Amino acid sequence: MEDVVIIGGGITGCSIARELSRYDIKITLVEKEEDVACGTSKGNSAVVHAGFDASPGTWKAKLNVAGNKLYPALCEELDVPFVLNGSLVVAVSEEEERVLEELLEKGRLNGVNNLRIIGKDELQAMEPNLSSKARAALDAPTGGLVCPYEFTIALAENANQNGVKFWLNAMVTDIEKLEDSGFLVKTSRGSLRAKYVINAAGLFADELSKIAGAEEYTITPRKGEYLVFDKQFSGLVKKTIFPTPSKISKGILVCPTVDGNIFIGPNSNNIQDKLDTSVKAPGIKEIIEGGKKLVPNLPFKNVITSFAGLRAVSNTNDFIIEASKQVKGFVNVGGIQSPGLTSAPAIAQMVKGILQDEGLILKEKPTFNPHRPMKKRFRELNNEEREQLIKQNPAYGHIICRCETVTEAEIIDAIRRPVGARSIDAVKRRTRAGMGRCQGGFCSPRVLEILARELGADKLDITKKGPGSNLLLGRIKEFLQVEGGDNNDN
Amino acid sequence: MITKELVVIGGGPAGLAAAIEAKKQGIKDVILVERDVRLGGILPQCIHNGFGLHVFKEELTGPEYADRFVKELEEMGIEVMLDTMVIELTQDKQIIAVNRDKGLMHIQAKAVILTMGCRERTRGAINIPGFRPSGIFTAGTAQRFVNIEGYMPGKEIVILGSGDIGLIMARRFTLEGAKVKCVAEIMPYSNGLTRNVVQCLEDYDIPLLLSHTVVDIHGKDRVEGVTIAEVDKNFQPIHSTEKYISCDTLLLSVGLIPENELSKMADIKIDNITSGPVVNQRMETSIPGIFACGNVVHVHDLVDFVTMESQLAGRGAVDYLKDKIPSKKHITVSPGPGIGYVVPQLIDAEKILDGKQNFFMRSKKPMEKARLFIESDKGQIRTRILQHIKPSEMINIELKKEELVNKDIKSLRFFLQEEGATDEK
Ligand SMILES: Cc1cc2nc3c(=O)[nH]c(=O)nc-3n(C[C@H](O)[C@H](O)[C@H](O)COP(=O)(O)OP(=O)(O)OC[C@H]3O[C@@H](n4cnc5c(N)ncnc54)[C@H](O)[C@@H]3O)c2cc1C
Ligand SMILES: Cc1cc2nc3c(=O)[nH]c(=O)nc-3n(C[C@H](O)[C@H](O)[C@H](O)COP(=O)(O)OP(=O)(O)OC[C@H]3O[C@@H](n4cnc5c(N)ncnc54)[C@H](O)[C@@H]3O)c2cc1C
């Protein structure tokens, strides 16, 4: 019997898992995908928002500002890069300048520190590549950047080190309230009994709440698409550049990443299918237009990839974080749309409080280790350090990804770590192998070989991102028709 | 710190020919550094024939062609470091390379020849919308899986782009029992060699859909199909022509880009059109003593020309090491109407080797018949009639040293005029 089962291995579920792993309780996190951070937590703007955007008094506003403050220390503990680059909301008309004033006021009410409005000269000096139409901006120095999947994975690893079990490839299909006490959580990998169930299933939180017989709400997927540029344009903008926001979204930004790429996006369109993360031609057009308004000379010839993410928008348009009144022991953490990434550390603390209110007794574990030691990244070292490292472990001398300079040692580590990589994309998220300008053309056959070797698997069984996404479909000669044989399906 | 007279970076046909030539001309201390476990560059995976018609006057396969050079290299006792990647190059010719056994090595070279080849353009570079499932491969990666590793990355295949690798893979997949449904090409003409269109598509009844592109990719885990559409004159898809084709694999053969990360690190001047270093008559880059040849300079379709160009680079490096006198008094060479690019971009006429200079160029569009004009700031040098011109087939023009030297020429321009068309320059 588990004390707590957490459904969903996104930033929300993993933050909660890591927070609860401080205490002497039994926890399992179940996730339908083959890895954590495969849902919305891998496709977003990666901005640790300052908190001036959400309406004062909402959970979004409160948890954003609280979460923002927790980030630097948390990233330090988990050895995840956090960049305090600051955000700018840019106005291009008088009308928009007025909106900046409103944002400034909202920000003050929300408790955001050091906000101010800056004029054209200061703005252009700060960001010389901005459109000449930019006439003023809201400067928010507490806005930051984090790599959302790296952070989610780090939380999962640290939770796992501290005793949380992870069931991957485990889709929750039913949640039964048991007569005596607790729940039976049925998954595609088997069933689990739990005293408390936390629903952090992102886009599917509404469906799970319904399955469990708890409060009903709806989640609508709202798609945002992005384009990523080659690293050689690193520095085109230094701060996160927002347009003046509209009623429904923060608009299309031009934003650096912690790894030195620049991206543009997202647009904002409601869709039907909760799994539709495809990028469409009209969407690409929309974000190109949007991006150009802020930074006219974007290097469109040097786009390296595109992606999309889905916001989980609830019918209340706010986060829904509460213990069910109908099903005791069931906690909803749904509707976690933007700024969900920023809010996650604060959401985790809030959920901890809710569980205590619901009767869960939390006793601190003396063995809790808040630190997740991360091995050094070869590309970030100087040459003496590299030399030393190769001496200790020759696999550091074997470069597998030429674009991002990732070595075999780092890939092996990604596979062997807690909650380790099992697919090409999982290796990519942990090491950046395949994320550079050749997009895996060079390294994917090599990563595949290392995965097969490390996992003791056949190369045919290695996938890009879990069941059904195998890279190779057969050995050569296998598809040739055998005369008189039964192999004649083509 | 290791010191070497000449370091060749890359062990493809370019690096092999350059190293051999330099050694033949008397440079003893040559080392070739290659990141793969074998020499030959792209050739070991090109198991089709069609290599060597100019150099050996016979039709070899890629591995056979490479092997001749590898044998010669071995016989000459040229030092080779395999499984070793060069990660840094400076203007002062300091090189940092890493491998498992020796770790991180600092090498100080007196001269360097860059032959890093090229990489394939990807889906992102051409912005294809849709899902991001498994089953999207660049043609060269698929070729490696099939020909080197012995695995089939797909069974029902659509190929986007009619570059040579894509065409060769269409045939290869067919021979392996996979079904190639079509090759879609956005241009109104093929981007591959005519002989490849005939021998790899027509002979196997694989349709080549010109003026078509992929507008959507379907399938969440593995590719399930693609939507293709015809494009208008501005390359915009025409929606009414959209068609769904089911397949499990999309191969991309949409171009190659010279791999110049190291060149950029050393601040070597790059030509915006070729994406390779600007070079002079002896394949020397903007930094004296650093040379470049093969696909790292401009993408070649025939390996024979790679070999020729690389021998020149090898000799250039030898000359540099012997007299150290940099080239000067350069004639700048540029493409005019109808021509996409010309290599080399700079010529020191006095230093032309063997009394002749080759210029490699590509036309901008296909032409049945055209006149090529070679013109300097001092007047026209020559014209020549060319037939069956295609951007995919490189034009090679040889000029005599006498045509360029002692005439105080400052610039040289190549341009094409379609025969029958009116005067335009
Ligand atoms: C375009 C866009 C831009 C954004 N930009 C920002 C930003 O800049 N800053 C910011 O703070 N926030 C941003 N956000 C919001 C942020 O990304 C989300 O709030 C956050 O990622 C939500 O995390 P989550 O863990 O709740 O959901 P998810 O990451 O979606 O995780 C839910 C998990 O539950 C799993 N699951 C679902 N159903 C089941 C089941 N039945 N059984 C088992 N597992 C299941 C899913 O597979 C998934 O892994 C953005 C969002 C979008 C879409
Ligand atoms: C699929 C395909 C089919 C072809 N078919 C034909 C044909 O039928 N007939 C024909 O004549 N020509 C053909 N060609 C053209 C010809 O083979 C190429 O133009 C030629 O291989 C280019 O040689 P290269 O040495 O410049 O580059 P490559 O062959 O690409 O070699 C470059 C080498 O440099 C190494 N390298 C790169 N960076 C580093 C680094 N940092 N450190 C160490 N090593 C490094 C690489 O590993 C590689 O081995 C074909 C080409 C391809 C790709």
PDB file of C-alpha atoms in Angstrom, chain A residues 174-409:
ATOM      1  CA  ASP A 174      -9.339   3.443 -13.575  1.00  0.00           C
ATOM      2  CA  ILE A 175      -9.361   4.777 -10.020  1.00  0.00           C
ATOM      3  CA  GLU A 176     -11.508   2.866  -7.576  1.00  0.00           C
ATOM      4  CA  LYS A 177     -12.341   4.139  -4.116  1.00  0.00           C
ATOM      5  CA  LEU A 178     -12.049   1.185  -1.743  1.00  0.00           C
ATOM      6  CA  GLU A 179     -14.598   0.446   0.944  1.00  0.00           C
ATOM      7  CA  ASP A 180     -12.237   0.395   3.912  1.00  0.00           C
ATOM      8  CA  SER A 181      -9.920   3.184   2.923  1.00  0.00           C
ATOM      9  CA  GLY A 182      -7.820   4.391   0.071  1.00  0.00           C
ATOM     10  CA  PHE A 183      -7.848   3.698  -3.628  1.00  0.00           C
ATOM     11  CA  LEU A 184      -7.080   1.050  -6.182  1.00  0.00           C
ATOM     12  CA  VAL A 185      -5.294   2.726  -9.083  1.00  0.00           C
ATOM     13  CA  LYS A 186      -5.422   0.559 -12.185  1.00  0.00           C
ATOM     14  CA  THR A 187      -2.779   1.103 -14.836  1.00  0.00           C
ATOM     15  CA  SER A 188      -1.722  -0.575 -18.050  1.00  0.00           C
ATOM     16  CA  ARG A 189       1.178  -2.046 -16.060  1.00  0.00           C
ATOM     17  CA  GLY A 190      -0.801  -3.358 -13.132  1.00  0.00           C
ATOM     18  CA  SER A 191      -2.617  -1.994 -10.102  1.00  0.00           C
ATOM     19  CA  LEU A 192      -1.506  -0.053  -7.063  1.00  0.00           C
ATOM     20  CA  ARG A 193      -3.204   0.619  -3.745  1.00  0.00           C
ATOM     21  CA  ALA A 194      -2.868   4.082  -2.274  1.00  0.00           C
ATOM     22  CA  LYS A 195      -4.170   6.116   0.620  1.00  0.00           C
ATOM     23  CA  TYR A 196      -4.021   9.362  -1.340  1.00  0.00           C
ATOM     24  CA  VAL A 197      -4.117  10.000  -5.072  1.00  0.00           C
ATOM     25  CA  ILE A 198      -2.835  13.185  -6.634  1.00  0.00           C
ATOM     26  CA  ASN A 199      -4.114  13.970 -10.080  1.00  0.00           C
ATOM     27  CA  ALA A 200      -1.417  15.888 -11.945  1.00  0.00           C
ATOM     28  CA  ALA A 201      -2.286  14.459 -15.337  1.00  0.00           C
ATOM     29  CA  GLY A 202      -2.040  17.698 -17.281  1.00  0.00           C
ATOM     30  CA  LEU A 203      -4.358  17.740 -20.271  1.00  0.00           C
ATOM     31  CA  PHE A 204      -6.112  14.629 -19.007  1.00  0.00           C
ATOM     32  CA  ALA A 205      -6.718  15.758 -15.421  1.00  0.00           C
ATOM     33  CA  ASP A 206     -10.415  16.375 -16.159  1.00  0.00           C
ATOM     34  CA  GLU A 207     -10.873  12.809 -17.380  1.00  0.00           C
ATOM     35  CA  LEU A 208      -9.114  11.296 -14.367  1.00  0.00           C
ATOM     36  CA  SER A 209     -11.119  13.394 -11.945  1.00  0.00           C
ATOM     37  CA  LYS A 210     -14.232  12.046 -13.593  1.00  0.00           C
ATOM     38  CA  ILE A 211     -13.005   8.432 -13.517  1.00  0.00           C
ATOM     39  CA  ALA A 212     -12.357   8.804  -9.788  1.00  0.00           C
ATOM     40  CA  GLY A 213     -15.848  10.196  -9.251  1.00  0.00           C
ATOM     41  CA  ALA A 214     -14.499  13.550  -8.076  1.00  0.00           C
ATOM     42  CA  GLU A 215     -15.484  17.089  -9.132  1.00  0.00           C
ATOM     43  CA  GLU A 216     -16.060  17.643 -12.808  1.00  0.00           C
ATOM     44  CA  TYR A 217     -14.305  20.290 -14.824  1.00  0.00           C
ATOM     45  CA  THR A 218     -13.128  20.548 -18.397  1.00  0.00           C
ATOM     46  CA  ILE A 219      -9.705  20.990 -19.917  1.00  0.00           C
ATOM     47  CA  THR A 220      -9.344  22.428 -23.392  1.00  0.00           C
ATOM     48  CA  PRO A 221      -6.055  22.058 -25.208  1.00  0.00           C
ATOM     49  CA  ARG A 222      -4.719  25.352 -26.509  1.00  0.00           C
ATOM     50  CA  LYS A 223      -1.842  24.923 -28.908  1.00  0.00           C
ATOM     51  CA  GLY A 224       1.298  27.027 -29.110  1.00  0.00           C
ATOM     52  CA  GLU A 225       3.829  26.545 -31.906  1.00  0.00           C
ATOM     53  CA  TYR A 226       7.508  27.490 -32.017  1.00  0.00           C
ATOM     54  CA  LEU A 227      10.530  27.799 -34.296  1.00  0.00           C
ATOM     55  CA  VAL A 228      14.081  27.320 -32.991  1.00  0.00           C
ATOM     56  CA  PHE A 229      17.135  28.986 -34.549  1.00  0.00           C
ATOM     57  CA  ASP A 230      20.709  27.819 -34.843  1.00  0.00           C
ATOM     58  CA  LYS A 231      23.041  28.572 -31.948  1.00  0.00           C
ATOM     59  CA  GLN A 232      25.242  30.791 -34.062  1.00  0.00           C
ATOM     60  CA  PHE A 233      22.622  33.523 -33.476  1.00  0.00           C
ATOM     61  CA  SER A 234      22.989  33.278 -29.741  1.00  0.00           C
ATOM     62  CA  GLY A 235      22.893  36.800 -28.311  1.00  0.00           C
ATOM     63  CA  LEU A 236      20.461  38.230 -30.877  1.00  0.00           C
ATOM     64  CA  VAL A 237      18.382  39.102 -27.821  1.00  0.00           C
ATOM     65  CA  LYS A 238      19.524  38.713 -24.250  1.00  0.00           C
ATOM     66  CA  LYS A 239      16.284  39.216 -22.400  1.00  0.00           C
ATOM     67  CA  THR A 240      12.985  37.488 -22.975  1.00  0.00           C
ATOM     68  CA  ILE A 241      11.116  39.808 -25.307  1.00  0.00           C
ATOM     69  CA  PHE A 242       7.313  39.873 -24.994  1.00  0.00           C
ATOM     70  CA  PRO A 243       4.932  41.915 -27.080  1.00  0.00           C
ATOM     71  CA  THR A 244       2.282  43.802 -25.157  1.00  0.00           C
ATOM     72  CA  PRO A 245      -0.182  41.047 -24.200  1.00  0.00           C
ATOM     73  CA  SER A 246      -3.647  40.531 -25.637  1.00  0.00           C
ATOM     74  CA  LYS A 247      -6.675  39.349 -23.679  1.00  0.00           C
ATOM     75  CA  ILE A 248      -5.990  35.639 -24.177  1.00  0.00           C
ATOM     76  CA  SER A 249      -2.252  35.233 -24.322  1.00  0.00           C
ATOM     77  CA  LYS A 250       1.088  36.754 -23.576  1.00  0.00           C
ATOM     78  CA  GLY A 251       1.748  36.835 -27.305  1.00  0.00           C
ATOM     79  CA  ILE A 252       4.570  35.659 -29.502  1.00  0.00           C
ATOM     80  CA  LEU A 253       7.932  36.113 -27.835  1.00  0.00           C
ATOM     81  CA  VAL A 254      11.502  36.193 -28.989  1.00  0.00           C
ATOM     82  CA  CYS A 255      13.421  34.347 -26.357  1.00  0.00           C
ATOM     83  CA  PRO A 256      16.858  32.945 -25.628  1.00  0.00           C
ATOM     84  CA  THR A 257      17.203  29.506 -24.047  1.00  0.00           C
ATOM     85  CA  VAL A 258      19.612  28.462 -21.314  1.00  0.00           C
ATOM     86  CA  ASP A 259      21.530  26.599 -24.004  1.00  0.00           C
ATOM     87  CA  GLY A 260      22.096  29.613 -26.208  1.00  0.00           C
ATOM     88  CA  ASN A 261      19.529  29.101 -28.950  1.00  0.00           C
ATOM     89  CA  ILE A 262      16.924  31.710 -29.820  1.00  0.00           C
ATOM     90  CA  PHE A 263      13.316  30.700 -30.415  1.00  0.00           C
ATOM     91  CA  ILE A 264      10.085  32.422 -31.378  1.00  0.00           C
ATOM     92  CA  GLY A 265       6.513  31.505 -30.426  1.00  0.00           C
ATOM     93  CA  PRO A 266       3.993  30.600 -29.206  1.00  0.00           C
ATOM     94  CA  ASN A 267       0.764  31.408 -30.962  1.00  0.00           C
ATOM     95  CA  SER A 268      -2.422  30.420 -29.200  1.00  0.00           C
ATOM     96  CA  ASN A 269      -5.214  28.362 -30.783  1.00  0.00           C
ATOM     97  CA  ASN A 270      -7.825  26.144 -29.163  1.00  0.00           C
ATOM     98  CA  ILE A 271      -7.938  22.662 -30.649  1.00  0.00           C
ATOM     99  CA  GLN A 272      -9.826  19.388 -30.074  1.00  0.00           C
ATOM    100  CA  ASP A 273      -7.259  16.601 -29.881  1.00  0.00           C
ATOM    101  CA  LYS A 274      -5.257  16.524 -26.645  1.00  0.00           C
ATOM    102  CA  LEU A 275      -2.446  14.675 -28.379  1.00  0.00           C
ATOM    103  CA  ASP A 276      -2.132  16.902 -31.421  1.00  0.00           C
ATOM    104  CA  THR A 277       1.271  18.492 -31.019  1.00  0.00           C
ATOM    105  CA  SER A 278       1.802  18.861 -34.756  1.00  0.00           C
ATOM    106  CA  VAL A 279       3.086  22.117 -36.168  1.00  0.00           C
ATOM    107  CA  LYS A 280       1.041  23.444 -39.071  1.00  0.00           C
ATOM    108  CA  ALA A 281       1.932  25.771 -41.909  1.00  0.00           C
ATOM    109  CA  PRO A 282      -0.509  28.565 -40.922  1.00  0.00           C
ATOM    110  CA  GLY A 283       0.894  28.422 -37.400  1.00  0.00           C
ATOM    111  CA  ILE A 284       4.437  28.817 -38.636  1.00  0.00           C
ATOM    112  CA  LYS A 285       3.323  31.828 -40.664  1.00  0.00           C
ATOM    113  CA  GLU A 286       1.639  33.346 -37.634  1.00  0.00           C
ATOM    114  CA  ILE A 287       4.693  33.101 -35.417  1.00  0.00           C
ATOM    115  CA  ILE A 288       7.032  34.351 -38.120  1.00  0.00           C
ATOM    116  CA  GLU A 289       4.844  37.449 -38.437  1.00  0.00           C
ATOM    117  CA  GLY A 290       4.751  37.851 -34.666  1.00  0.00           C
ATOM    118  CA  GLY A 291       8.474  37.389 -34.219  1.00  0.00           C
ATOM    119  CA  LYS A 292       9.338  39.869 -36.950  1.00  0.00           C
ATOM    120  CA  LYS A 293       7.308  42.586 -35.255  1.00  0.00           C
ATOM    121  CA  LEU A 294       9.678  42.508 -32.302  1.00  0.00           C
ATOM    122  CA  VAL A 295      12.968  41.610 -33.993  1.00  0.00           C
ATOM    123  CA  PRO A 296      12.864  42.310 -37.729  1.00  0.00           C
ATOM    124  CA  ASN A 297      16.125  40.593 -38.676  1.00  0.00           C
ATOM    125  CA  LEU A 298      15.401  37.089 -37.409  1.00  0.00           C
ATOM    126  CA  PRO A 299      17.563  34.509 -39.248  1.00  0.00           C
ATOM    127  CA  PHE A 300      14.786  32.499 -40.912  1.00  0.00           C
ATOM    128  CA  LYS A 301      17.281  30.634 -43.087  1.00  0.00           C
ATOM    129  CA  ASN A 302      18.739  29.106 -39.953  1.00  0.00           C
ATOM    130  CA  VAL A 303      15.719  27.490 -38.351  1.00  0.00           C
ATOM    131  CA  ILE A 304      16.819  24.127 -36.950  1.00  0.00           C
ATOM    132  CA  THR A 305      13.502  22.770 -35.740  1.00  0.00           C
ATOM    133  CA  SER A 306       9.897  23.495 -34.843  1.00  0.00           C
ATOM    134  CA  PHE A 307       7.709  22.156 -32.040  1.00  0.00           C
ATOM    135  CA  ALA A 308       4.367  22.700 -30.354  1.00  0.00           C
ATOM    136  CA  GLY A 309       2.968  22.446 -26.833  1.00  0.00           C
ATOM    137  CA  LEU A 310      -0.591  22.309 -25.501  1.00  0.00           C
ATOM    138  CA  ARG A 311      -1.808  24.486 -22.648  1.00  0.00           C
ATOM    139  CA  ALA A 312      -4.240  22.705 -20.349  1.00  0.00           C
ATOM    140  CA  VAL A 313      -6.859  25.419 -20.002  1.00  0.00           C
ATOM    141  CA  SER A 314      -9.595  24.723 -17.450  1.00  0.00           C
ATOM    142  CA  ASN A 315     -13.120  26.082 -17.549  1.00  0.00           C
ATOM    143  CA  THR A 316     -12.291  28.315 -14.566  1.00  0.00           C
ATOM    144  CA  ASN A 317      -9.274  29.682 -16.452  1.00  0.00           C
ATOM    145  CA  ASP A 318      -7.295  29.323 -13.220  1.00  0.00           C
ATOM    146  CA  PHE A 319      -5.362  26.483 -11.623  1.00  0.00           C
ATOM    147  CA  ILE A 320      -7.605  23.953  -9.859  1.00  0.00           C
ATOM    148  CA  ILE A 321      -5.661  22.801  -6.805  1.00  0.00           C
ATOM    149  CA  GLU A 322      -7.842  21.286  -4.125  1.00  0.00           C
ATOM    150  CA  ALA A 323      -8.812  18.173  -2.218  1.00  0.00           C
ATOM    151  CA  SER A 324     -11.964  16.620  -3.606  1.00  0.00           C
ATOM    152  CA  LYS A 325     -14.990  17.119  -1.422  1.00  0.00           C
ATOM    153  CA  GLN A 326     -16.720  14.202  -3.061  1.00  0.00           C
ATOM    154  CA  VAL A 327     -13.933  11.621  -2.903  1.00  0.00           C
ATOM    155  CA  LYS A 328     -11.866  11.901   0.224  1.00  0.00           C
ATOM    156  CA  GLY A 329      -8.137  11.475  -0.358  1.00  0.00           C
ATOM    157  CA  PHE A 330      -8.251  12.520  -4.011  1.00  0.00           C
ATOM    158  CA  VAL A 331      -6.434  15.776  -4.807  1.00  0.00           C
ATOM    159  CA  ASN A 332      -6.852  17.622  -8.085  1.00  0.00           C
ATOM    160  CA  VAL A 333      -3.951  19.601  -9.490  1.00  0.00           C
ATOM    161  CA  GLY A 334      -5.512  20.475 -12.833  1.00  0.00           C
ATOM    162  CA  GLY A 335      -5.750  23.312 -15.288  1.00  0.00           C
ATOM    163  CA  ILE A 336      -2.054  23.978 -14.859  1.00  0.00           C
ATOM    164  CA  GLN A 337      -1.599  26.232 -17.835  1.00  0.00           C
ATOM    165  CA  SER A 338       0.981  28.990 -18.029  1.00  0.00           C
ATOM    166  CA  PRO A 339       2.610  30.001 -15.656  1.00  0.00           C
ATOM    167  CA  GLY A 340       2.577  26.369 -14.514  1.00  0.00           C
ATOM    168  CA  LEU A 341       6.270  25.830 -15.003  1.00  0.00           C
ATOM    169  CA  THR A 342       7.123  28.827 -12.847  1.00  0.00           C
ATOM    170  CA  SER A 343       4.535  27.949 -10.243  1.00  0.00           C
ATOM    171  CA  ALA A 344       5.477  24.267  -9.898  1.00  0.00           C
ATOM    172  CA  PRO A 345       7.704  24.586  -6.800  1.00  0.00           C
ATOM    173  CA  ALA A 346       5.016  26.606  -5.031  1.00  0.00           C
ATOM    174  CA  ILE A 347       2.275  24.242  -6.200  1.00  0.00           C
ATOM    175  CA  ALA A 348       4.221  21.366  -4.649  1.00  0.00           C
ATOM    176  CA  GLN A 349       4.309  23.108  -1.287  1.00  0.00           C
ATOM    177  CA  MET A 350       0.637  23.934  -1.491  1.00  0.00           C
ATOM    178  CA  VAL A 351      -0.230  20.300  -2.275  1.00  0.00           C
ATOM    179  CA  LYS A 352       1.850  19.182   0.685  1.00  0.00           C
ATOM    180  CA  GLY A 353      -0.282  21.442   2.893  1.00  0.00           C
ATOM    181  CA  ILE A 354      -3.493  20.064   1.419  1.00  0.00           C
ATOM    182  CA  LEU A 355      -2.381  16.479   2.131  1.00  0.00           C
ATOM    183  CA  GLN A 356      -1.605  17.390   5.735  1.00  0.00           C
ATOM    184  CA  ASP A 357      -5.001  19.024   6.073  1.00  0.00           C
ATOM    185  CA  GLU A 358      -6.484  15.810   4.726  1.00  0.00           C
ATOM    186  CA  GLY A 359      -4.792  13.852   7.484  1.00  0.00           C
ATOM    187  CA  LEU A 360      -1.518  12.647   5.993  1.00  0.00           C
ATOM    188  CA  ILE A 361       1.199  12.708   8.612  1.00  0.00           C
ATOM    189  CA  LEU A 362       4.524  13.901   7.302  1.00  0.00           C
ATOM    190  CA  LYS A 363       7.652  13.114   9.274  1.00  0.00           C
ATOM    191  CA  GLU A 364      10.960  14.389   7.927  1.00  0.00           C
ATOM    192  CA  LYS A 365      13.384  11.744   6.774  1.00  0.00           C
ATOM    193  CA  PRO A 366      16.931  12.189   8.067  1.00  0.00           C
ATOM    194  CA  THR A 367      18.265  10.501   4.933  1.00  0.00           C
ATOM    195  CA  PHE A 368      16.727  13.052   2.569  1.00  0.00           C
ATOM    196  CA  ASN A 369      19.384  14.383   0.212  1.00  0.00           C
ATOM    197  CA  PRO A 370      18.346  17.570  -1.586  1.00  0.00           C
ATOM    198  CA  HIS A 371      21.261  17.458  -3.978  1.00  0.00           C
ATOM    199  CA  ARG A 372      21.298  15.820  -7.331  1.00  0.00           C
ATOM    200  CA  PRO A 373      24.890  15.557  -8.419  1.00  0.00           C
ATOM    201  CA  MET A 374      25.141  16.069 -12.142  1.00  0.00           C
ATOM    202  CA  LYS A 375      28.203  14.904 -14.016  1.00  0.00           C
ATOM    203  CA  LYS A 376      30.144  17.631 -15.772  1.00  0.00           C
ATOM    204  CA  ARG A 377      29.199  18.423 -19.330  1.00  0.00           C
ATOM    205  CA  PHE A 378      32.171  18.045 -21.650  1.00  0.00           C
ATOM    206  CA  ARG A 379      31.255  21.056 -23.789  1.00  0.00           C
ATOM    207  CA  GLU A 380      31.201  23.335 -20.762  1.00  0.00           C
ATOM    208  CA  LEU A 381      34.678  22.443 -19.537  1.00  0.00           C
ATOM    209  CA  ASN A 382      37.998  24.011 -20.343  1.00  0.00           C
ATOM    210  CA  ASN A 383      40.659  21.940 -22.015  1.00  0.00           C
ATOM    211  CA  GLU A 384      42.584  21.047 -18.855  1.00  0.00           C
ATOM    212  CA  GLU A 385      39.422  19.773 -17.232  1.00  0.00           C
ATOM    213  CA  ARG A 386      38.594  17.816 -20.357  1.00  0.00           C
ATOM    214  CA  GLU A 387      42.052  16.274 -20.386  1.00  0.00           C
ATOM    215  CA  GLN A 388      41.682  15.167 -16.764  1.00  0.00           C
ATOM    216  CA  LEU A 389      38.253  13.725 -17.388  1.00  0.00           C
ATOM    217  CA  ILE A 390      39.350  11.617 -20.376  1.00  0.00           C
ATOM    218  CA  LYS A 391      42.203  10.265 -18.279  1.00  0.00           C
ATOM    219  CA  GLN A 392      39.755   9.108 -15.641  1.00  0.00           C
ATOM    220  CA  ASN A 393      37.230   7.775 -18.138  1.00  0.00           C
ATOM    221  CA  PRO A 394      38.266   7.299 -21.778  1.00  0.00           C
ATOM    222  CA  ALA A 395      34.629   7.360 -22.908  1.00  0.00           C
ATOM    223  CA  TYR A 396      34.862  11.149 -22.515  1.00  0.00           C
ATOM    224  CA  GLY A 397      37.315  11.064 -25.413  1.00  0.00           C
ATOM    225  CA  HIS A 398      34.679   9.692 -27.758  1.00  0.00           C
ATOM    226  CA  ILE A 399      32.478  12.426 -29.161  1.00  0.00           C
ATOM    227  CA  ILE A 400      29.106  11.143 -30.297  1.00  0.00           C
ATOM    228  CA  CYS A 401      27.185  14.323 -31.084  1.00  0.00           C
ATOM    229  CA  ARG A 402      29.341  16.632 -33.138  1.00  0.00           C
ATOM    230  CA  CYS A 403      26.992  19.628 -33.062  1.00  0.00           C
ATOM    231  CA  GLU A 404      26.620  19.815 -29.281  1.00  0.00           C
ATOM    232  CA  THR A 405      29.888  18.070 -28.420  1.00  0.00           C
ATOM    233  CA  VAL A 406      28.368  15.275 -26.339  1.00  0.00           C
ATOM    234  CA  THR A 407      30.599  12.363 -25.416  1.00  0.00           C
ATOM    235  CA  GLU A 408      29.906   8.682 -25.023  1.00  0.00           C
ATOM    236  CA  ALA A 409      30.480   8.954 -21.274  1.00  0.00           C
TER     237      ALA A 409
END
